[in-house]
Coordinates of C-alpha atoms in Angstrom, one line a residue:
Chain A
M1 CA -0.9 8.5 -11.5
L2 CA 0.5 5.4 -12.9
E3 CA 4.1 4.4 -13.1
I4 CA 5.3 1.1 -14.6
K5 CA 9.0 0.2 -14.0
N6 CA 10.7 -2.6 -15.9
L7 CA 7.6 -4.7 -16.0
T8 CA 8.1 -8.2 -17.3
K9 CA 5.4 -10.9 -17.5
V10 CA 6.3 -14.4 -18.5
Y11 CA 3.7 -17.2 -19.1
G12 CA 4.7 -20.8 -18.8
A13 CA 8.2 -22.3 -18.6
G14 CA 10.7 -24.3 -20.7
K15 CA 9.5 -24.9 -24.2
N16 CA 6.1 -23.2 -23.4
K17 CA 7.7 -20.1 -22.1
L18 CA 6.2 -16.9 -23.5
V19 CA 7.5 -13.5 -22.7
A20 CA 4.3 -11.5 -23.1
V21 CA 5.7 -8.2 -21.7
D22 CA 9.4 -7.5 -21.7
T23 CA 10.9 -4.9 -19.3
I24 CA 8.5 -2.1 -20.2
S25 CA 8.5 1.2 -18.4
L26 CA 5.7 3.8 -18.7
M27 CA 4.5 6.9 -16.9
V28 CA 0.9 8.1 -17.1
E29 CA 0.4 11.5 -15.6
R30 CA -2.7 12.3 -13.6
G31 CA -5.4 13.7 -15.9
S32 CA -4.0 12.4 -19.1
F33 CA -5.8 10.4 -21.8
F34 CA -3.3 7.8 -22.7
G35 CA -3.5 5.6 -25.8
L36 CA -1.8 2.2 -25.7
L37 CA -1.5 0.8 -29.2
G38 CA -0.2 -2.4 -30.7
P39 CA -1.1 -5.3 -32.9
N40 CA -3.0 -8.3 -31.5
G41 CA -0.8 -10.3 -29.1
A42 CA 1.6 -7.4 -28.6
G43 CA 1.2 -7.3 -24.8
K44 CA -1.4 -4.6 -24.3
S45 CA -3.9 -6.7 -22.4
T46 CA -1.2 -8.4 -20.4
T47 CA 0.1 -5.0 -19.3
I48 CA -3.5 -4.1 -18.3
H49 CA -4.0 -7.4 -16.5
C50 CA -0.8 -6.7 -14.5
I51 CA -2.0 -3.2 -13.6
T52 CA -5.4 -4.4 -12.5
G53 CA -4.5 -7.6 -10.6
I54 CA -5.8 -10.1 -13.1
A55 CA -2.2 -11.2 -13.7
E56 CA 0.8 -11.0 -11.4
P57 CA 3.9 -9.4 -12.8
T58 CA 6.9 -11.7 -13.1
S59 CA 9.2 -8.8 -12.3
G60 CA 9.2 -5.1 -12.1
Q61 CA 6.9 -2.7 -10.3
I62 CA 3.6 -1.0 -10.9
L63 CA 2.6 2.0 -8.8
I64 CA -0.8 3.7 -8.8
D65 CA -0.6 7.0 -7.0
G66 CA 2.6 5.6 -5.3
L67 CA 0.8 2.4 -4.2
D68 CA 2.4 -0.8 -5.3
V69 CA -0.2 -3.0 -7.1
V70 CA 1.2 -6.2 -5.5
K71 CA 2.1 -5.0 -1.9
D72 CA -0.7 -2.4 -1.5
Y73 CA -3.1 -4.2 -3.8
K74 CA -6.4 -3.3 -1.9
L75 CA -5.8 0.4 -1.9
A76 CA -4.3 0.4 -5.4
R77 CA -7.2 -1.5 -6.9
S78 CA -9.8 0.8 -5.2
K79 CA -8.5 3.6 -7.6
V80 CA -8.9 1.6 -10.8
G81 CA -11.9 0.8 -13.0
L82 CA -11.6 -1.7 -15.9
S83 CA -13.7 -2.3 -18.9
S84 CA -12.2 -5.5 -20.4
Q85 CA -11.9 -6.5 -24.0
E86 CA -13.7 -9.8 -23.1
F87 CA -17.1 -9.9 -21.5
N88 CA -15.7 -11.2 -18.3
T89 CA -18.9 -11.3 -16.3
N90 CA -21.8 -13.5 -15.3
I91 CA -23.9 -13.6 -18.4
F92 CA -27.0 -14.4 -16.3
N93 CA -26.8 -11.1 -14.5
T94 CA -28.5 -7.9 -15.6
P95 CA -26.7 -4.6 -16.2
E96 CA -28.1 -3.4 -13.0
Q97 CA -26.8 -6.4 -11.1
L98 CA -23.4 -6.1 -12.7
M99 CA -23.0 -2.5 -11.5
D100 CA -24.6 -3.3 -8.1
Y101 CA -22.2 -6.2 -7.3
M102 CA -19.2 -4.3 -8.6
G103 CA -20.1 -1.2 -6.6
G104 CA -20.5 -3.5 -3.5
Y105 CA -17.1 -5.1 -4.1
Y106 CA -15.7 -1.6 -4.1
G107 CA -17.3 -0.8 -0.8
L108 CA -20.1 1.6 -2.0
K109 CA -23.0 1.8 0.4
K110 CA -26.5 0.8 -0.9
D111 CA -27.8 4.4 -1.4
E112 CA -24.7 5.5 -3.1
R113 CA -24.7 2.5 -5.4
K114 CA -28.3 3.1 -6.3
R115 CA -27.6 6.7 -7.2
R116 CA -24.5 5.8 -9.3
I117 CA -26.3 3.0 -11.0
D118 CA -29.3 5.1 -11.9
A119 CA -27.1 7.8 -13.3
L120 CA -25.0 5.4 -15.4
I121 CA -28.0 3.5 -16.7
K122 CA -29.5 6.8 -17.8
R123 CA -26.2 8.1 -19.3
F124 CA -25.6 4.9 -21.3
D125 CA -29.3 4.7 -22.3
L126 CA -29.8 1.3 -20.6
E127 CA -33.2 2.1 -19.0
K128 CA -35.1 -0.4 -21.1
H129 CA -32.4 -3.1 -20.6
R130 CA -31.5 -2.6 -16.9
S131 CA -33.3 -5.9 -16.0
V132 CA -32.5 -7.9 -19.1
I133 CA -29.8 -10.6 -18.6
F134 CA -26.5 -9.8 -20.2
Q135 CA -26.5 -12.8 -22.5
K136 CA -29.6 -11.3 -24.3
L137 CA -28.1 -7.9 -24.9
S138 CA -26.7 -6.7 -28.2
G139 CA -23.0 -6.2 -28.6
G140 CA -23.2 -2.5 -28.1
L141 CA -25.4 -2.8 -25.0
K142 CA -23.0 -5.3 -23.5
R143 CA -20.1 -2.8 -24.0
R144 CA -22.1 -0.1 -22.3
A145 CA -23.0 -2.3 -19.4
M146 CA -19.3 -3.2 -19.0
L147 CA -18.5 0.5 -19.0
G148 CA -21.1 1.2 -16.4
R149 CA -19.6 -1.6 -14.3
A150 CA -16.1 0.0 -14.6
L151 CA -17.4 3.4 -13.7
V152 CA -19.7 2.6 -10.8
H153 CA -17.2 3.4 -8.1
Q154 CA -15.9 6.6 -9.9
P155 CA -12.3 5.4 -10.3
D156 CA -9.4 7.9 -10.6
L157 CA -7.8 5.7 -13.3
L158 CA -10.1 4.2 -15.9
I159 CA -8.7 1.5 -18.2
L160 CA -10.6 0.8 -21.3
D161 CA -9.5 -2.3 -23.3
E162 CA -11.2 -2.0 -26.7
P163 CA -14.3 -0.3 -25.3
T164 CA -16.0 0.4 -28.6
A165 CA -15.6 -3.0 -30.3
G166 CA -19.0 -3.9 -31.7
V167 CA -20.5 -0.5 -31.0
D168 CA -22.2 1.3 -33.8
V169 CA -20.9 4.6 -35.1
A170 CA -23.4 6.9 -33.4
Q171 CA -23.0 5.2 -30.1
R172 CA -19.2 5.3 -30.5
K173 CA -19.2 9.0 -31.1
D174 CA -21.5 9.5 -28.1
L175 CA -19.1 7.5 -26.0
W176 CA -16.2 9.5 -27.1
E177 CA -17.9 12.7 -25.9
Y178 CA -18.6 11.1 -22.6
L179 CA -15.0 9.9 -22.2
K180 CA -13.8 13.4 -23.0
E181 CA -16.1 14.8 -20.4
L182 CA -14.9 12.3 -17.8
N183 CA -11.2 13.1 -18.6
A184 CA -12.0 16.9 -18.4
Q185 CA -13.4 16.2 -14.9
G186 CA -10.0 14.7 -13.9
T187 CA -10.3 11.0 -14.6
T188 CA -7.1 9.6 -16.0
I189 CA -7.9 7.3 -18.9
I190 CA -5.9 4.5 -20.5
L191 CA -7.4 3.4 -23.8
T192 CA -6.5 0.6 -26.1
S193 CA -8.3 0.4 -29.4
H194 CA -7.8 -0.8 -33.0
Y195 CA -9.8 2.3 -34.2
L196 CA -6.9 4.6 -34.6
E197 CA -9.1 7.6 -35.3
E198 CA -10.5 7.1 -31.8
I199 CA -7.0 7.3 -30.4
E200 CA -6.2 10.4 -32.4
Y201 CA -9.4 12.1 -31.4
L202 CA -9.2 11.3 -27.7
C203 CA -5.7 10.8 -26.5
N204 CA -3.0 13.3 -25.7
E205 CA -0.3 10.8 -25.1
I206 CA 0.4 7.6 -27.0
A207 CA 2.6 4.5 -26.6
I208 CA 3.0 1.7 -29.0
I209 CA 3.8 -1.8 -27.8
N210 CA 5.0 -4.6 -30.0
H211 CA 6.4 -8.0 -29.1
G212 CA 6.1 -7.1 -25.5
R213 CA 8.2 -4.0 -25.7
I214 CA 7.4 -0.3 -25.9
V215 CA 8.6 0.7 -29.4
A216 CA 7.4 4.3 -29.4
E217 CA 6.1 6.8 -26.8
G218 CA 5.2 10.5 -26.9
T219 CA 2.6 13.1 -27.1
K220 CA 0.0 13.1 -29.8
A221 CA 1.6 16.2 -31.3
E222 CA 4.9 14.3 -31.6
F223 CA 3.1 11.4 -33.3
I224 CA 1.3 13.5 -35.9
Q225 CA 4.1 16.0 -36.7
G226 CA 4.8 16.4 -40.4
G227 CA 1.1 16.2 -41.2
K228 CA 0.9 12.4 -40.7
S229 CA -2.1 10.8 -39.0
V230 CA -1.7 8.6 -36.0
E231 CA -2.7 5.6 -38.2
E232 CA 0.1 6.4 -40.8
R233 CA 2.6 6.9 -38.0
Y234 CA 1.5 3.7 -36.3
L235 CA 1.9 1.6 -39.4
E236 CA 5.2 3.1 -40.1
I237 CA 6.5 2.3 -36.6
I238 CA 5.1 -1.2 -36.6
S239 CA 6.5 -2.0 -40.0
N240 CA 9.9 -0.8 -38.9
E241 CA 10.3 -0.6 -35.2
N242 CA 13.8 1.0 -35.5
I243 CA 12.5 4.3 -36.8
P244 CA 12.6 6.7 -33.8
L245 CA 9.5 8.6 -32.9
T246 CA 10.9 12.0 -33.5
Q247 CA 13.4 12.4 -36.3
Chain B
M1 CA -11.7 -5.2 6.3
N2 CA -13.9 -4.5 3.2
W3 CA -17.2 -5.4 5.0
I4 CA -19.5 -4.1 2.2
G5 CA -17.4 -6.1 -0.4
L6 CA -17.6 -9.2 1.7
Y7 CA -21.3 -8.8 2.3
T8 CA -21.8 -8.3 -1.5
L9 CA -20.0 -11.5 -2.2
L10 CA -22.2 -13.4 0.3
R11 CA -25.3 -11.6 -1.0
R12 CA -24.6 -12.5 -4.6
E13 CA -24.2 -16.2 -3.8
V14 CA -27.3 -16.3 -1.7
E15 CA -29.2 -14.6 -4.6
R16 CA -27.8 -17.2 -6.9
T17 CA -29.2 -19.9 -4.6
F18 CA -32.6 -18.4 -4.7
S19 CA -32.5 -17.9 -8.5
V20 CA -32.4 -21.7 -9.0
V21 CA -34.6 -22.9 -6.1
I22 CA -35.7 -26.1 -7.7
Q23 CA -32.1 -27.3 -8.0
T24 CA -30.8 -25.8 -4.8
L25 CA -33.7 -26.2 -2.3
V26 CA -36.6 -28.2 -3.7
A27 CA -34.5 -31.2 -5.0
P28 CA -32.7 -31.8 -1.6
A29 CA -36.0 -31.6 0.2
V30 CA -37.6 -34.1 -2.1
S31 CA -34.6 -36.4 -1.8
A32 CA -34.7 -36.1 2.0
A33 CA -38.4 -36.9 2.1
L34 CA -37.7 -40.1 0.0
Y35 CA -34.9 -41.2 2.2
L36 CA -37.0 -40.7 5.3
F37 CA -39.9 -42.5 3.8
I38 CA -37.9 -45.5 2.7
F39 CA -35.3 -45.8 5.5
G40 CA -37.4 -44.4 8.2
T41 CA -41.0 -45.3 7.6
V42 CA -40.8 -48.5 5.4
I43 CA -37.7 -50.2 6.7
G44 CA -37.7 -48.4 10.1
S45 CA -41.2 -49.8 11.0
R46 CA -39.7 -53.3 10.7
I47 CA -36.7 -52.4 12.9
G48 CA -38.5 -50.6 15.6
D49 CA -36.6 -48.5 18.1
F50 CA -32.8 -48.2 18.0
A51 CA -30.7 -46.4 20.6
E52 CA -33.9 -45.7 22.5
V53 CA -35.4 -43.7 19.6
P54 CA -37.5 -44.7 16.6
F55 CA -35.3 -45.8 13.7
I56 CA -36.4 -42.8 11.6
T57 CA -35.1 -40.5 14.3
F58 CA -31.8 -42.4 14.3
V59 CA -31.5 -42.1 10.5
F60 CA -32.5 -38.5 10.2
P61 CA -29.1 -37.0 11.2
G62 CA -27.5 -39.0 8.3
V63 CA -30.1 -37.6 5.9
L64 CA -29.4 -34.1 7.1
L65 CA -25.7 -34.6 6.9
L66 CA -26.0 -35.8 3.3
S67 CA -28.0 -32.7 2.3
V68 CA -25.7 -30.3 4.1
I69 CA -22.6 -31.9 2.5
N70 CA -24.2 -31.8 -1.0
A71 CA -25.5 -28.2 -0.6
S72 CA -22.2 -26.8 0.6
F73 CA -19.9 -28.7 -1.8
A74 CA -22.2 -27.9 -4.8
C75 CA -22.5 -24.2 -3.9
A76 CA -18.7 -23.6 -3.5
S77 CA -17.6 -25.8 -6.4
S78 CA -20.1 -24.8 -9.0
G79 CA -20.1 -21.1 -8.0
L80 CA -16.3 -20.7 -8.3
Y81 CA -15.9 -23.0 -11.3
F82 CA -18.5 -21.1 -13.2
M83 CA -16.7 -17.9 -12.3
R84 CA -13.5 -19.3 -13.7
F85 CA -15.2 -20.7 -16.8
S86 CA -17.0 -17.4 -17.6
R87 CA -13.9 -15.3 -16.4
S88 CA -16.2 -13.4 -14.1
I89 CA -13.7 -14.3 -11.4
E90 CA -11.8 -11.2 -12.8
E91 CA -14.5 -9.1 -11.2
L92 CA -13.2 -10.2 -7.9
L93 CA -9.5 -10.1 -8.8
I94 CA -9.7 -6.4 -9.8
A95 CA -11.8 -5.5 -6.8
P96 CA -10.3 -4.3 -3.4
L97 CA -10.9 -7.7 -1.7
S98 CA -8.2 -9.5 0.2
Y99 CA -7.6 -13.2 -0.3
F100 CA -9.0 -13.7 3.2
E101 CA -12.2 -11.9 2.3
M102 CA -12.5 -14.0 -0.8
L103 CA -12.1 -17.1 1.2
I104 CA -14.6 -16.0 3.8
G105 CA -17.0 -15.0 1.0
F106 CA -16.9 -18.3 -0.8
V107 CA -17.0 -20.5 2.4
G108 CA -19.6 -18.3 4.1
S109 CA -22.0 -18.4 1.1
A110 CA -21.7 -22.2 0.9
V111 CA -22.3 -22.5 4.7
I112 CA -25.4 -20.2 4.3
R113 CA -26.8 -22.3 1.6
A114 CA -26.1 -25.5 3.7
L115 CA -27.9 -23.9 6.6
I116 CA -30.9 -22.9 4.5
V117 CA -31.1 -26.5 3.0
G118 CA -30.5 -27.9 6.5
G119 CA -33.4 -25.9 7.9
L120 CA -35.6 -27.1 5.1
I121 CA -34.6 -30.7 5.8
V122 CA -35.5 -30.2 9.5
V123 CA -38.9 -29.0 8.4
V124 CA -39.3 -32.2 6.3
G125 CA -38.1 -34.2 9.2
M126 CA -40.8 -32.6 11.4
F127 CA -43.5 -33.9 9.0
F128 CA -42.1 -37.4 9.6
G129 CA -41.9 -36.9 13.3
A130 CA -38.2 -37.6 13.1
I131 CA -36.8 -34.6 15.1
T132 CA -35.2 -34.6 18.5
L133 CA -32.6 -32.1 19.5
V134 CA -30.7 -32.7 22.8
A135 CA -27.8 -30.2 22.2
P136 CA -28.9 -27.4 19.9
I137 CA -25.8 -25.3 20.1
A138 CA -23.5 -28.3 19.4
F139 CA -25.8 -29.3 16.6
I140 CA -25.5 -25.9 14.9
L141 CA -21.7 -25.8 15.4
Y142 CA -21.4 -29.3 13.9
V143 CA -23.5 -28.4 10.9
I144 CA -21.5 -25.1 10.3
A145 CA -18.1 -26.8 10.7
I146 CA -19.0 -29.7 8.4
A147 CA -20.5 -27.3 5.8
A148 CA -17.3 -25.3 5.9
I149 CA -15.1 -28.4 5.4
F150 CA -17.1 -29.3 2.3
A151 CA -17.1 -25.7 1.0
L152 CA -13.3 -25.7 1.2
L153 CA -13.2 -29.0 -0.6
G154 CA -15.6 -27.6 -3.2
I155 CA -13.2 -24.6 -3.7
I156 CA -10.2 -26.9 -4.2
V157 CA -12.1 -28.9 -6.8
A158 CA -13.4 -25.8 -8.5
L159 CA -9.8 -24.5 -8.8
W160 CA -8.4 -27.8 -9.9
A161 CA -11.1 -28.8 -12.5
E162 CA -10.5 -28.0 -16.1
N163 CA -14.0 -29.0 -17.3
F164 CA -17.5 -29.8 -15.9
E165 CA -16.8 -33.5 -15.9
Q166 CA -13.8 -33.1 -13.5
L167 CA -15.9 -31.0 -11.3
Q168 CA -17.9 -34.2 -10.4
V169 CA -14.8 -36.5 -9.9
L170 CA -14.3 -35.9 -6.1
N171 CA -18.0 -36.0 -5.4
T172 CA -18.6 -39.2 -7.4
F173 CA -15.5 -41.2 -6.4
I174 CA -14.7 -40.0 -2.9
I175 CA -17.4 -37.9 -1.2
T176 CA -20.4 -40.0 -2.1
P177 CA -18.8 -43.5 -1.2
L178 CA -17.3 -42.2 2.0
T179 CA -20.6 -40.6 3.0
Y180 CA -22.7 -43.7 2.4
L181 CA -20.0 -45.9 4.1
G182 CA -19.7 -43.5 7.1
G183 CA -22.7 -44.9 8.9
I184 CA -25.2 -42.2 7.9
F185 CA -28.0 -44.8 7.5
Y186 CA -26.9 -47.4 9.9
S187 CA -25.2 -48.1 13.2
I188 CA -21.7 -49.6 13.2
T189 CA -23.0 -52.2 15.5
F190 CA -24.7 -53.7 12.4
L191 CA -21.3 -54.3 10.9
P192 CA -18.7 -57.1 11.1
P193 CA -15.6 -56.3 13.2
L194 CA -13.3 -55.5 10.3
A195 CA -15.9 -53.1 8.8
V196 CA -16.2 -51.4 12.1
I197 CA -12.4 -50.7 12.1
I198 CA -12.5 -49.4 8.5
T199 CA -15.5 -47.2 9.3
Q200 CA -13.7 -45.7 12.2
L201 CA -10.9 -44.6 9.8
N202 CA -13.5 -42.8 7.7
P203 CA -13.8 -39.1 8.7
F204 CA -17.4 -39.0 7.5
F205 CA -18.2 -41.4 10.3
Y206 CA -17.3 -38.7 12.8
F207 CA -19.3 -36.1 10.9
A208 CA -22.4 -38.3 11.1
D209 CA -21.8 -39.2 14.7
G210 CA -21.3 -35.6 15.8
I211 CA -24.6 -34.5 14.3
R212 CA -26.4 -37.6 15.6
S213 CA -25.0 -37.3 19.1
S214 CA -26.1 -33.6 19.2
M215 CA -29.6 -34.6 18.0
I216 CA -30.5 -37.8 19.8
G217 CA -27.7 -38.0 22.4
Y218 CA -26.4 -41.3 21.1
S219 CA -22.8 -41.6 20.0
E220 CA -20.7 -44.5 18.6
A221 CA -17.5 -42.6 18.1
N222 CA -14.9 -41.1 20.4
T223 CA -16.0 -37.5 20.7
A224 CA -12.5 -36.2 21.2
I225 CA -11.3 -38.0 18.0
G226 CA -14.3 -36.6 16.2
L227 CA -13.6 -33.0 17.2
F228 CA -9.9 -33.5 16.4
V229 CA -10.8 -34.8 12.9
I230 CA -13.3 -32.0 12.2
F231 CA -11.2 -29.2 13.6
G232 CA -8.0 -30.6 11.9
L233 CA -9.7 -30.7 8.5
L234 CA -11.2 -27.2 8.9
V235 CA -7.8 -25.7 9.7
G236 CA -5.8 -27.8 7.3
L237 CA -8.1 -27.2 4.3
G238 CA -8.5 -23.5 5.3
V239 CA -4.8 -23.0 5.3
L240 CA -4.5 -24.8 1.9
V241 CA -7.3 -22.8 0.2
G242 CA -6.0 -19.6 1.7
S243 CA -2.5 -20.3 0.2
L244 CA -4.1 -21.2 -3.1
F245 CA -6.0 -18.0 -3.3
K246 CA -2.9 -16.0 -2.2
R247 CA -0.9 -17.7 -5.0
G248 CA -3.8 -17.1 -7.4
W249 CA -3.6 -20.8 -8.5
K250 CA -5.7 -21.2 -11.6
I251 CA -7.4 -17.9 -11.2
R252 CA -4.6 -15.3 -11.6
A253 CA -2.5 -15.4 -14.7

């Protein structure tokens, strides 16, 4: 589904040069639920930005279903849905408008858009808020509206960058079940989160990125072997990047 | 071509225009009415006819040009700058829209707003009895071409600006002076010889003259030079903005 080959992303030049992502390679199989972990500033969001077209890779290649995200960008992007960490939207639009415009950008016809929007608004319990401007929504409602926007065109690859930040426990659990459902239906999901229990519950593959490099990668089973939790393993790896994943 | 995507981009901008009608439609109509009252009715009544039409009819194309320029420039510059500021530009960057479709979307929506405002100004002009139209097709083509030029300029400013103050720089220091000095409210025959030469170097003079000649059939500029200036700016700015979008200048990290 997704193949990243030697991706490097450098911001600035000279004294201001920052290597945000340094020759990383990753493979995400179709149907997998992939957790991308790392501390703040490790390179998770930059990697996601390069996959989705928000940033342009400095070097390397990213393929989505064999389509190069730079050369075949239109086809590649049509397969991806993104729920960003930041609320990167027009705060004066309503959840319904967000989904409507996004569905339109992805080429969905009016009837199809309406059907998808109605279903997503119902699923995310946004009925009472569908015509309220984004700025006036609570943090949890904003997250759900962003998710609806990412899902309106039924992407094959769903990328969720901190999708449950600011969401209360009950809603988070509900969202987990929904994401499991989506994944079971065949949607490949890449998830970044600082809630490691979320990663442990949802993901079957995990990679850890730190200082712009992949420092560990494997299945969840490999991560939690020896009775350790993902969180314990994560802290161990981050505190000493030289420890190999499987010993 | 992603037609639905392009249509959505246009629709969103038109909906934005109608969500702030006082700012986008009512204000230009009020300004135009004031210009027509002062320059046309009050001052024009003392001047009488000029170029075989009442002075208000001579002035009207300039008033229309001013409104079209402002509407188009404001739509493109504020729309795109707000998207950069709020990062909602990322909605377009991740979508399957080509750079060309983005360019058409931003320019097209600004031209649509300019046409809506222009239509409204024509209605205001009718109330003042200031409208004649000798070449309707040329008139519409001039309005569209000029609106597109200022949409492209608006996009460049929106990409360049780092704050709301910079967004006003081009408008305040270049567009507004060149517009007022481009003969929109007067004939160049009113000017001393040196000022005539300077005015003929001002591209805005050809914009005003193009619209005026298509409305009242009176021209003070060389039409071929005027068309060359308008077409040249359209192509030159179009290529520049297309290349900026392709490079992702200030919008793609």
